[in-house]
mmCIF file of C-alpha atoms in Angstrom:
data_model
loop_
_atom_site.group_PDB
_atom_site.id
_atom_site.type_symbol
_atom_site.label_atom_id
_atom_site.label_comp_id
_atom_site.label_asym_id
_atom_site.label_seq_id
_atom_site.Cartn_x
_atom_site.Cartn_y
_atom_site.Cartn_z
ATOM 1 C CA UNK W 1 82.197 50.001 14.476
ATOM 2 C CA UNK W 2 80.631 51.631 17.521
ATOM 3 C CA UNK W 3 80.505 50.334 20.954
ATOM 4 C CA UNK W 4 76.730 50.179 20.801
ATOM 5 C CA UNK W 5 77.128 48.090 17.513
ATOM 6 C CA UNK W 6 79.377 45.627 18.998
ATOM 7 C CA UNK W 7 77.103 45.401 22.310
ATOM 8 C CA UNK W 8 74.209 44.583 20.038
ATOM 9 C CA UNK W 9 75.888 41.837 18.315
ATOM 10 C CA UNK W 10 76.756 40.334 21.740
ATOM 11 C CA UNK W 11 73.226 40.688 22.971
ATOM 12 C CA UNK W 12 71.986 38.761 19.918
ATOM 13 C CA UNK W 13 74.416 36.052 20.452
ATOM 14 C CA UNK W 14 72.948 35.194 23.949
ATOM 15 C CA UNK W 15 69.326 35.635 23.070
ATOM 16 C CA UNK W 16 67.368 32.825 23.714
ATOM 17 C CA UNK W 17 64.449 34.075 21.653
ATOM 18 C CA UNK W 18 66.614 34.694 18.685
ATOM 19 C CA UNK W 19 65.845 31.326 17.025
ATOM 20 C CA UNK W 20 62.182 32.349 16.796
ATOM 21 C CA UNK W 21 63.076 34.996 13.999
ATOM 22 C CA UNK W 22 63.442 32.333 11.453
ATOM 23 C CA UNK W 23 59.820 31.299 12.052
ATOM 24 C CA UNK W 24 58.511 34.548 10.375
ATOM 25 C CA UNK W 25 58.400 36.045 6.775
ATOM 26 C CA UNK W 26 60.654 39.102 7.203
ATOM 27 C CA UNK W 27 62.826 41.164 4.709
ATOM 28 C CA UNK W 28 66.518 40.127 4.714
ATOM 29 C CA UNK W 29 68.593 42.478 6.753
ATOM 30 C CA UNK W 30 71.215 44.474 4.525
ATOM 31 C CA UNK W 31 74.914 44.317 5.776
ATOM 32 C CA UNK W 32 75.336 47.745 4.394
ATOM 33 C CA UNK W 33 75.941 50.304 6.964
ATOM 34 C CA UNK W 34 73.725 52.803 5.279
ATOM 35 C CA UNK W 35 70.831 50.413 4.426
ATOM 36 C CA UNK W 36 68.202 49.604 7.135
ATOM 37 C CA UNK W 37 66.226 47.290 5.026
ATOM 38 C CA UNK W 38 64.473 44.581 7.003
ATOM 39 C CA UNK W 39 63.887 46.600 10.483
ATOM 40 C CA UNK W 40 60.240 45.898 11.213
ATOM 41 C CA UNK W 41 59.064 47.930 14.330
ATOM 42 C CA UNK W 42 55.349 48.154 13.674
ATOM 43 C CA UNK W 43 54.183 44.808 15.202
ATOM 44 C CA UNK W 44 52.065 46.793 17.813
ATOM 45 C CA UNK W 45 50.049 47.657 14.754
ATOM 46 C CA UNK W 46 50.269 44.496 12.596
ATOM 47 C CA UNK W 47 52.400 41.302 13.678
ATOM 48 C CA UNK W 48 54.727 39.901 10.839
ATOM 49 C CA UNK W 49 53.499 36.668 9.062
ATOM 50 C CA UNK W 50 54.328 33.365 10.610
ATOM 51 C CA UNK W 51 55.886 31.087 8.009
ATOM 52 C CA UNK W 52 53.783 28.419 8.743
ATOM 53 C CA UNK W 53 50.556 30.359 8.021
ATOM 54 C CA UNK W 54 50.377 30.418 4.121
ATOM 55 C CA UNK W 55 50.659 26.652 3.873
ATOM 56 C CA UNK W 56 48.074 26.091 6.619
ATOM 57 C CA UNK W 57 45.479 28.528 4.779
ATOM 58 C CA UNK W 58 46.081 26.813 1.545
ATOM 59 C CA UNK W 59 44.823 23.563 3.114
ATOM 60 C CA UNK W 60 41.977 25.014 4.807
ATOM 61 C CA UNK W 61 40.939 26.470 1.323
ATOM 62 C CA UNK W 62 41.841 23.560 -0.902
ATOM 63 C CA UNK W 63 41.220 20.373 0.960
ATOM 64 C CA UNK W 64 38.970 21.473 3.988
ATOM 65 C CA UNK W 65 36.837 23.758 2.039
ATOM 66 C CA UNK W 66 37.609 22.772 -1.610
ATOM 67 C CA UNK W 67 37.205 18.997 -0.828
ATOM 68 C CA UNK W 68 35.334 18.161 2.348
ATOM 69 C CA UNK W 69 33.246 21.142 2.270
ATOM 70 C CA UNK W 70 30.402 21.088 4.782
ATOM 71 C CA UNK W 71 31.972 17.991 6.297
ATOM 72 C CA UNK W 72 34.845 20.281 7.655
ATOM 73 C CA UNK W 73 32.611 21.511 10.251
ATOM 74 C CA UNK W 74 33.021 18.455 12.049
ATOM 75 C CA UNK W 75 35.942 16.735 10.518
ATOM 76 C CA UNK W 76 38.285 19.465 10.532
ATOM 77 C CA UNK W 77 37.094 21.060 13.699
ATOM 78 C CA UNK W 78 35.548 24.142 12.402
ATOM 79 C CA UNK W 79 32.740 24.145 14.713
ATOM 80 C CA UNK W 80 34.926 24.049 18.023
ATOM 81 C CA UNK W 81 37.643 26.555 16.662
ATOM 82 C CA UNK W 82 36.394 29.611 18.640
ATOM 83 C CA UNK W 83 37.015 27.555 22.187
ATOM 84 C CA UNK W 84 39.849 25.628 21.058
ATOM 85 C CA UNK W 85 41.860 28.777 19.645
ATOM 86 C CA UNK W 86 40.788 30.565 22.853
ATOM 87 C CA UNK W 87 42.254 27.895 24.804
ATOM 88 C CA UNK W 88 45.598 28.539 22.931
ATOM 89 C CA UNK W 89 45.517 32.366 23.668
ATOM 90 C CA UNK W 90 44.485 31.657 27.499
ATOM 91 C CA UNK W 91 48.088 30.897 28.704
ATOM 92 C CA UNK W 92 49.271 34.052 27.030
ATOM 93 C CA UNK W 93 47.112 36.057 29.075
ATOM 94 C CA UNK W 94 47.310 34.171 32.287
ATOM 95 C CA UNK W 95 43.862 32.308 31.879
ATOM 96 C CA UNK W 96 42.976 28.661 32.612
ATOM 97 C CA UNK W 97 41.190 26.782 29.716
ATOM 98 C CA UNK W 98 37.299 27.496 29.321
ATOM 99 C CA UNK W 99 37.428 31.292 29.769
ATOM 100 C CA UNK W 100 38.385 32.566 26.402
ATOM 101 C CA UNK W 101 36.322 32.435 23.080
ATOM 102 C CA UNK W 102 37.721 33.795 19.803
ATOM 103 C CA UNK W 103 35.502 35.530 17.281
ATOM 104 C CA UNK W 104 34.199 38.931 16.025
ATOM 105 C CA UNK W 105 36.209 42.105 16.277
ATOM 106 C CA UNK W 106 37.401 43.677 19.319
ATOM 107 C CA UNK W 107 34.727 46.311 18.914
ATOM 108 C CA UNK W 108 32.164 43.978 18.980
ATOM 109 C CA UNK W 109 33.660 42.203 22.081
ATOM 110 C CA UNK W 110 34.165 45.609 23.825
ATOM 111 C CA UNK W 111 30.359 46.111 23.410
ATOM 112 C CA UNK W 112 29.662 42.492 24.660
ATOM 113 C CA UNK W 113 31.804 42.645 27.667
ATOM 114 C CA UNK W 114 30.721 46.322 28.852
ATOM 115 C CA UNK W 115 27.009 45.686 28.419
ATOM 116 C CA UNK W 116 27.357 42.126 30.021
ATOM 117 C CA UNK W 117 29.231 43.730 32.884
ATOM 118 C CA UNK W 118 26.422 46.483 33.337
ATOM 119 C CA UNK W 119 23.811 43.779 33.465
ATOM 120 C CA UNK W 120 25.769 41.950 36.025
ATOM 121 C CA UNK W 121 26.519 44.706 38.192
ATOM 122 C CA UNK W 122 22.508 45.509 38.598
ATOM 123 C CA UNK W 123 19.999 48.236 38.473
ATOM 124 C CA UNK W 124 21.454 50.197 41.643
ATOM 125 C CA UNK W 125 24.704 51.084 39.815
ATOM 126 C CA UNK W 126 23.988 53.661 37.119
ATOM 127 C CA UNK W 127 27.656 54.954 36.266
ATOM 128 C CA UNK W 128 30.248 53.675 33.789
ATOM 129 C CA UNK W 129 33.838 54.729 33.935
ATOM 130 C CA UNK W 130 35.905 54.626 30.810
ATOM 131 C CA UNK W 131 39.594 55.312 30.156
ATOM 132 C CA UNK W 132 39.649 58.956 28.999
ATOM 133 C CA UNK W 133 42.828 58.083 27.321
ATOM 134 C CA UNK W 134 41.291 55.084 25.490
ATOM 135 C CA UNK W 135 41.802 54.065 21.670
ATOM 136 C CA UNK W 136 38.642 56.003 20.215
ATOM 137 C CA UNK W 137 36.678 52.919 19.642
ATOM 138 C CA UNK W 138 36.580 51.799 23.089
ATOM 139 C CA UNK W 139 35.283 55.176 23.839
ATOM 140 C CA UNK W 140 32.571 55.044 21.116
ATOM 141 C CA UNK W 141 31.366 51.743 22.384
ATOM 142 C CA UNK W 142 31.394 52.975 25.816
ATOM 143 C CA UNK W 143 29.189 55.812 25.056
ATOM 144 C CA UNK W 144 26.785 53.581 23.031
ATOM 145 C CA UNK W 145 26.510 51.104 25.885
ATOM 146 C CA UNK W 146 25.867 53.732 28.381
ATOM 147 C CA UNK W 147 22.896 55.254 26.069
ATOM 148 C CA UNK W 148 21.662 51.642 25.766
ATOM 149 C CA UNK W 149 21.546 50.736 29.247
ATOM 150 C CA UNK W 150 20.437 54.000 30.663
ATOM 151 C CA UNK W 151 23.830 54.620 32.503
ATOM 152 C CA UNK W 152 25.974 57.739 32.747
ATOM 153 C CA UNK W 153 29.205 57.626 31.102
ATOM 154 C CA UNK W 154 32.114 59.362 32.960
ATOM 155 C CA UNK W 155 35.687 59.505 31.274
ATOM 156 C CA UNK W 156 38.623 59.453 33.759
ATOM 157 C CA UNK W 157 42.231 58.819 33.363
ATOM 158 C CA UNK W 158 43.469 55.560 34.921
ATOM 159 C CA UNK W 159 45.142 57.447 37.762
ATOM 160 C CA UNK W 160 41.836 59.123 38.625
ATOM 161 C CA UNK W 161 39.898 55.678 38.673
ATOM 162 C CA UNK W 162 40.539 54.916 42.560
ATOM 163 C CA UNK W 163 39.084 58.341 43.467
ATOM 164 C CA UNK W 164 36.277 58.134 40.932
ATOM 165 C CA UNK W 165 34.874 54.922 42.226
ATOM 166 C CA UNK W 166 31.633 54.606 44.279
ATOM 167 C CA UNK W 167 28.482 52.876 45.104
ATOM 168 C CA UNK W 168 27.194 54.153 41.664
ATOM 169 C CA UNK W 169 29.816 52.445 39.628
ATOM 170 C CA UNK W 170 28.697 49.663 37.611
ATOM 171 C CA UNK W 171 31.681 48.645 35.419
ATOM 172 C CA UNK W 172 35.037 50.190 34.430
ATOM 173 C CA UNK W 173 36.470 49.861 31.098
ATOM 174 C CA UNK W 174 40.385 50.234 30.943
ATOM 175 C CA UNK W 175 43.401 49.850 28.459
ATOM 176 C CA UNK W 176 46.138 47.719 29.802
ATOM 177 C CA UNK W 177 48.552 49.687 27.639
ATOM 178 C CA UNK W 178 48.260 53.363 26.349
ATOM 179 C CA UNK W 179 48.340 52.924 22.569
ATOM 180 C CA UNK W 180 49.925 56.260 22.079
ATOM 181 C CA UNK W 181 52.500 56.440 24.827
ATOM 182 C CA UNK W 182 53.145 52.809 25.529
ATOM 183 C CA UNK W 183 52.528 53.360 29.155
ATOM 184 C CA UNK W 184 51.401 50.149 30.975
ATOM 185 C CA UNK W 185 48.895 50.647 33.608
ATOM 186 C CA UNK W 186 48.700 48.986 36.969
ATOM 187 C CA UNK W 187 46.075 46.245 36.183
ATOM 188 C CA UNK W 188 46.221 44.272 39.724
ATOM 189 C CA UNK W 189 45.808 47.352 41.653
ATOM 190 C CA UNK W 190 43.049 49.041 39.483
ATOM 191 C CA UNK W 191 41.291 45.779 39.391
ATOM 192 C CA UNK W 192 41.460 45.407 43.276
ATOM 193 C CA UNK W 193 40.275 49.062 43.524
ATOM 194 C CA UNK W 194 37.291 48.384 41.439
ATOM 195 C CA UNK W 195 36.207 45.403 43.173
ATOM 196 C CA UNK W 196 36.412 47.097 46.477
ATOM 197 C CA UNK W 197 33.829 49.495 45.017
ATOM 198 C CA UNK W 198 31.730 46.381 44.245
ATOM 199 C CA UNK W 199 31.895 47.085 40.472
ATOM 200 C CA UNK W 200 33.162 45.027 37.569
ATOM 201 C CA UNK W 201 36.550 45.509 35.747
ATOM 202 C CA UNK W 202 36.642 45.231 31.860
ATOM 203 C CA UNK W 203 40.148 45.342 30.467
ATOM 204 C CA UNK W 204 41.345 45.879 26.675
ATOM 205 C CA UNK W 205 44.494 43.820 26.249
ATOM 206 C CA UNK W 206 45.194 44.806 22.638
ATOM 207 C CA UNK W 207 48.712 46.291 23.327
ATOM 208 C CA UNK W 208 49.737 43.993 26.007
ATOM 209 C CA UNK W 209 48.707 40.272 25.148
ATOM 210 C CA UNK W 210 51.738 38.738 23.517
ATOM 211 C CA UNK W 211 54.030 41.096 24.964
ATOM 212 C CA UNK W 212 54.034 40.702 28.701
ATOM 213 C CA UNK W 213 52.385 38.757 31.450
ATOM 214 C CA UNK W 214 48.753 39.800 31.912
ATOM 215 C CA UNK W 215 47.515 37.468 34.860
ATOM 216 C CA UNK W 216 43.746 37.771 34.326
ATOM 217 C CA UNK W 217 42.917 34.807 36.743
ATOM 218 C CA UNK W 218 45.779 35.767 39.207
ATOM 219 C CA UNK W 219 44.128 39.372 39.593
ATOM 220 C CA UNK W 220 40.411 38.397 39.470
ATOM 221 C CA UNK W 221 39.693 40.298 36.230
ATOM 222 C CA UNK W 222 35.962 40.015 35.305
ATOM 223 C CA UNK W 223 36.039 40.572 31.555
ATOM 224 C CA UNK W 224 38.756 41.138 28.947
ATOM 225 C CA UNK W 225 38.969 41.519 25.271
ATOM 226 C CA UNK W 226 41.794 41.828 22.842
ATOM 227 C CA UNK W 227 42.875 41.722 19.330
ATOM 228 C CA UNK W 228 44.920 39.078 17.745
ATOM 229 C CA UNK W 229 46.767 40.828 14.829
ATOM 230 C CA UNK W 230 49.343 42.821 16.971
ATOM 231 C CA UNK W 231 51.848 40.859 19.148
ATOM 232 C CA UNK W 232 49.996 37.511 18.537
ATOM 233 C CA UNK W 233 50.511 37.733 14.807
ATOM 234 C CA UNK W 234 47.002 36.802 13.570
ATOM 235 C CA UNK W 235 46.970 38.664 10.352
ATOM 236 C CA UNK W 236 45.203 41.753 9.345
ATOM 237 C CA UNK W 237 41.526 41.664 10.529
ATOM 238 C CA UNK W 238 42.032 38.282 12.560
ATOM 239 C CA UNK W 239 39.206 37.684 14.800
ATOM 240 C CA UNK W 240 39.428 39.068 18.588
ATOM 241 C CA UNK W 241 38.771 37.260 21.834
ATOM 242 C CA UNK W 242 36.536 37.736 24.669
ATOM 243 C CA UNK W 243 37.511 36.521 28.250
ATOM 244 C CA UNK W 244 34.794 35.996 30.969
ATOM 245 C CA UNK W 245 35.884 34.866 34.478
ATOM 246 C CA UNK W 246 34.595 31.450 35.166
ATOM 247 C CA UNK W 247 32.901 32.599 38.247
ATOM 248 C CA UNK W 248 30.782 34.996 36.117
ATOM 249 C CA UNK W 249 29.795 32.972 33.096
ATOM 250 C CA UNK W 250 26.590 31.514 34.409
ATOM 251 C CA UNK W 251 25.545 35.258 35.006
ATOM 252 C CA UNK W 252 26.969 36.794 31.628
ATOM 253 C CA UNK W 253 24.127 37.910 29.583
ATOM 254 C CA UNK W 254 25.437 38.770 26.337
ATOM 255 C CA UNK W 255 23.662 41.814 24.440
ATOM 256 C CA UNK W 256 24.159 39.850 21.275
ATOM 257 C CA UNK W 257 22.727 36.480 21.769
ATOM 258 C CA UNK W 258 23.260 34.651 18.462
ATOM 259 C CA UNK W 259 22.515 31.034 17.187
ATOM 260 C CA UNK W 260 26.272 30.208 17.813
ATOM 261 C CA UNK W 261 25.771 30.861 21.529
ATOM 262 C CA UNK W 262 22.572 28.984 21.824
ATOM 263 C CA UNK W 263 22.613 25.893 24.247
ATOM 264 C CA UNK W 264 21.412 23.937 21.377
ATOM 265 C CA UNK W 265 22.372 25.680 18.348
ATOM 266 C CA UNK W 266 20.812 23.246 15.877
ATOM 267 C CA UNK W 267 17.376 23.095 17.604
ATOM 268 C CA UNK W 268 16.704 26.145 15.695
ATOM 269 C CA UNK W 269 14.207 27.194 18.673
ATOM 270 C CA UNK W 270 12.357 30.766 18.649
ATOM 271 C CA UNK W 271 13.404 31.000 22.391
ATOM 272 C CA UNK W 272 16.928 31.890 23.214
ATOM 273 C CA UNK W 273 18.685 29.796 25.880
ATOM 274 C CA UNK W 274 22.346 30.548 26.585
ATOM 275 C CA UNK W 275 25.054 27.740 26.311
ATOM 276 C CA UNK W 276 27.202 27.256 29.377
ATOM 277 C CA UNK W 277 30.647 28.349 29.638
ATOM 278 C CA UNK W 278 32.901 30.357 27.020
ATOM 279 C CA UNK W 279 30.619 29.481 24.060
ATOM 280 C CA UNK W 280 28.119 32.086 25.648
ATOM 281 C CA UNK W 281 30.286 34.630 24.101
ATOM 282 C CA UNK W 282 29.840 33.376 20.420
ATOM 283 C CA UNK W 283 27.336 35.176 18.184
ATOM 284 C CA UNK W 284 27.140 34.086 14.594
ATOM 285 C CA UNK W 285 28.802 31.664 12.163
ATOM 286 C CA UNK W 286 32.771 32.125 12.762
ATOM 287 C CA UNK W 287 35.125 33.407 10.056
ATOM 288 C CA UNK W 288 36.791 30.297 9.490
ATOM 289 C CA UNK W 289 39.596 31.141 7.090
ATOM 290 C CA UNK W 290 40.861 33.770 9.614
ATOM 291 C CA UNK W 291 40.143 31.895 12.591
ATOM 292 C CA UNK W 292 42.340 29.215 11.367
ATOM 293 C CA UNK W 293 45.105 31.268 9.837
ATOM 294 C CA UNK W 294 45.250 32.624 13.558
ATOM 295 C CA UNK W 295 45.392 29.070 14.893
ATOM 296 C CA UNK W 296 48.412 28.413 12.727
ATOM 297 C CA UNK W 297 50.146 31.780 13.796
ATOM 298 C CA UNK W 298 49.620 30.837 17.397
ATOM 299 C CA UNK W 299 52.130 27.849 17.058
ATOM 300 C CA UNK W 300 55.139 30.249 16.995
ATOM 301 C CA UNK W 301 54.451 30.427 20.968
ATOM 302 C CA UNK W 302 54.893 26.800 21.542
ATOM 303 C CA UNK W 303 57.391 26.447 24.238
ATOM 304 C CA UNK W 304 57.748 30.398 24.779
ATOM 305 C CA UNK W 305 57.451 31.348 28.343
ATOM 306 C CA UNK W 306 55.817 34.988 28.343
ATOM 307 C CA UNK W 307 58.166 36.062 31.067
ATOM 308 C CA UNK W 308 61.022 35.429 28.750
ATOM 309 C CA UNK W 309 59.094 37.487 26.088
ATOM 310 C CA UNK W 310 58.711 40.479 28.707
ATOM 311 C CA UNK W 311 62.321 40.278 29.838
ATOM 312 C CA UNK W 312 63.684 40.641 26.285
ATOM 313 C CA UNK W 313 60.894 43.454 25.536
ATOM 314 C CA UNK W 314 62.377 45.556 28.426
ATOM 315 C CA UNK W 315 65.952 44.877 27.111
ATOM 316 C CA UNK W 316 65.143 45.872 23.758
ATOM 317 C CA UNK W 317 63.323 49.120 24.619
ATOM 318 C CA UNK W 318 65.943 49.894 27.308
ATOM 319 C CA UNK W 319 68.641 49.623 24.412
ATOM 320 C CA UNK W 320 66.514 51.590 22.029
ATOM 321 C CA UNK W 321 66.378 54.413 24.483
ATOM 322 C CA UNK W 322 70.166 54.185 24.895
ATOM 323 C CA UNK W 323 71.109 54.255 21.460
ATOM 324 C CA UNK W 324 68.695 57.118 20.849
ATOM 325 C CA UNK W 325 70.297 59.136 23.627
ATOM 326 C CA UNK W 326 73.663 58.381 22.027
ATOM 327 C CA UNK W 327 72.848 59.085 18.325
ATOM 328 C CA UNK W 328 69.932 61.649 17.948
ATOM 329 C CA UNK W 329 70.983 65.254 18.562
ATOM 330 C CA UNK W 330 69.641 66.565 22.106
ATOM 331 C CA UNK W 331 66.286 67.849 22.088
ATOM 332 C CA UNK W 332 65.363 66.666 18.723
ATOM 333 C CA UNK W 333 62.772 63.969 20.294
ATOM 334 C CA UNK W 334 60.997 63.631 23.683
ATOM 335 C CA UNK W 335 60.156 60.036 24.959
ATOM 336 C CA UNK W 336 56.491 59.978 25.897
ATOM 337 C CA UNK W 337 57.083 56.154 27.152
ATOM 338 C CA UNK W 338 57.748 55.703 30.914
ATOM 339 C CA UNK W 339 61.332 54.721 31.847
ATOM 340 C CA UNK W 340 60.260 52.567 34.706
ATOM 341 C CA UNK W 341 59.768 48.981 33.749
ATOM 342 C CA UNK W 342 56.499 48.561 35.788
ATOM 343 C CA UNK W 343 55.026 51.616 33.614
ATOM 344 C CA UNK W 344 56.325 50.455 30.149
ATOM 345 C CA UNK W 345 54.615 48.213 27.596
ATOM 346 C CA UNK W 346 56.560 46.956 24.527
ATOM 347 C CA UNK W 347 56.650 50.215 22.307
ATOM 348 C CA UNK W 348 58.698 53.500 22.572
ATOM 349 C CA UNK W 349 56.730 56.659 21.744
ATOM 350 C CA UNK W 350 58.972 59.733 20.718
ATOM 351 C CA UNK W 351 57.492 63.002 20.325
ATOM 352 C CA UNK W 352 58.807 65.028 17.133
ATOM 353 C CA UNK W 353 57.516 68.161 15.797
ATOM 354 C CA UNK W 354 57.675 66.899 12.200
ATOM 355 C CA UNK W 355 56.785 63.272 13.250
ATOM 356 C CA UNK W 356 54.663 62.527 9.899
ATOM 357 C CA UNK W 357 57.435 63.664 7.487
ATOM 358 C CA UNK W 358 60.181 61.659 9.746
ATOM 359 C CA UNK W 359 58.151 58.360 9.633
ATOM 360 C CA UNK W 360 57.925 58.753 5.875
ATOM 361 C CA UNK W 361 61.538 58.920 5.482
ATOM 362 C CA UNK W 362 62.266 56.289 8.046
ATOM 363 C CA UNK W 363 60.118 53.762 6.097
ATOM 364 C CA UNK W 364 61.829 54.660 2.781
ATOM 365 C CA UNK W 365 64.917 54.145 4.426
ATOM 366 C CA UNK W 366 63.814 50.508 5.821
ATOM 367 C CA UNK W 367 62.806 51.239 9.398
ATOM 368 C CA UNK W 368 59.004 50.378 9.600
ATOM 369 C CA UNK W 369 57.459 52.321 12.489
ATOM 370 C CA UNK W 370 54.132 54.369 12.577
ATOM 371 C CA UNK W 371 52.848 57.883 13.067
ATOM 372 C CA UNK W 372 50.010 59.030 15.387
ATOM 373 C CA UNK W 373 48.883 62.594 15.057
ATOM 374 C CA UNK W 374 49.931 65.181 15.585
ATOM 375 C CA UNK W 375 53.487 64.451 16.653
ATOM 376 C CA UNK W 376 54.139 61.019 17.903
ATOM 377 C CA UNK W 377 56.561 58.449 16.329
ATOM 378 C CA UNK W 378 55.629 55.038 17.562
ATOM 379 C CA UNK W 379 58.075 51.823 17.372
ATOM 380 C CA UNK W 380 56.817 48.488 18.416
ATOM 381 C CA UNK W 381 59.232 45.699 19.694
ATOM 382 C CA UNK W 382 57.912 42.256 19.065
ATOM 383 C CA UNK W 383 60.581 39.962 20.885
ATOM 384 C CA UNK W 384 59.843 36.814 18.794
ATOM 385 C CA UNK W 385 61.529 38.640 15.685
ATOM 386 C CA UNK W 386 63.189 41.675 16.590
ATOM 387 C CA UNK W 387 66.737 41.630 17.465
ATOM 388 C CA UNK W 388 69.185 44.051 19.229
ATOM 389 C CA UNK W 389 70.980 44.766 15.973
ATOM 390 C CA UNK W 390 67.783 45.776 14.622
ATOM 391 C CA UNK W 391 67.445 48.164 17.438
ATOM 392 C CA UNK W 392 70.839 49.873 17.100
ATOM 393 C CA UNK W 393 70.448 50.367 13.445
ATOM 394 C CA UNK W 394 67.140 51.757 13.631
ATOM 395 C CA UNK W 395 68.301 54.480 16.184
ATOM 396 C CA UNK W 396 71.137 55.338 13.848
ATOM 397 C CA UNK W 397 69.029 55.721 10.841
ATOM 398 C CA UNK W 398 66.372 57.758 13.183
ATOM 399 C CA UNK W 399 69.370 59.931 13.972
ATOM 400 C CA UNK W 400 70.401 60.432 10.246
ATOM 401 C CA UNK W 401 66.910 61.065 9.281
ATOM 402 C CA UNK W 402 66.505 63.974 11.900
ATOM 403 C CA UNK W 403 69.689 65.605 10.581
#
């Protein structure tokens, strides 16, 4: 047994979050040295299933829908679910209640947030800045929002943002964590720079919420969006969320005014009057089945400090890098993820010439990560269910796979 194997066992023995693993549906780990079954390192794409969810969904389908039917909008709390579940997510992103609403996809919420930000910025500001390294959808939405609002779109890297800001800037759309490399961008400093220029800051939290503290209220973020199927474990296609800072809510003019965001939704009036508060971010009838599956999934967070999650995330990724350095032949992979904790999210990206084929073989051997073209192996570390023994065994299997 290697020194790293022994150390992994000791780290797992003192891990305060280790008990959370039992709250998820995961493959059983094998005791056989050559078998890595049960190592799931793709929570940055799709979180594992919380064990409470199937029973809750069955109740929603059989009793709430099957027996109560239309009565469930009131008796089962369907109507208030978007704000109620938003308030469960709020502490995980550093927001007070009443500022987060759940519903629609991340793409739709990016559109709402960005156009809403441009409208609040006013006519004198005719330029949008977008993260040039962004996940493609954010770029597509930003380009469409610029065309629709008559603004000029200017892609820049996060590092270039401070120098690109000016009195023409209306809003800036940035990713908190780079989806390819796992680089964590400086949300406090960049938000402050955007505000100093008189613009609004819109943040995409898809790869940070549930993995590290965000501090939306503390750092004065204007609007933010995020998905719930990665580190929040809400399930495939789970509804996303929209954050609008309380001080801006009365000015937030959504480009998608639906009957659910009307001040009097059942008044069926021809004229639109927006609701107050977070419900202003709603659009149409919420997807109740996915919404309530997400609500159940969020119960795994009860009593879990985000700070503890962050500490374990950094420890896991540190240990993985140490194991890779020890086991993998020198020069076979290159780490794209920053070593500095202040610049690292909760994933490790390794560049590898034959990355696609390597990941296929890793998955066949029980280590599930993912591949991003043309040459990136991504490994996501979800502290609620990934342990140090998983990390050590994954690095060993990676080394064996690389030959």
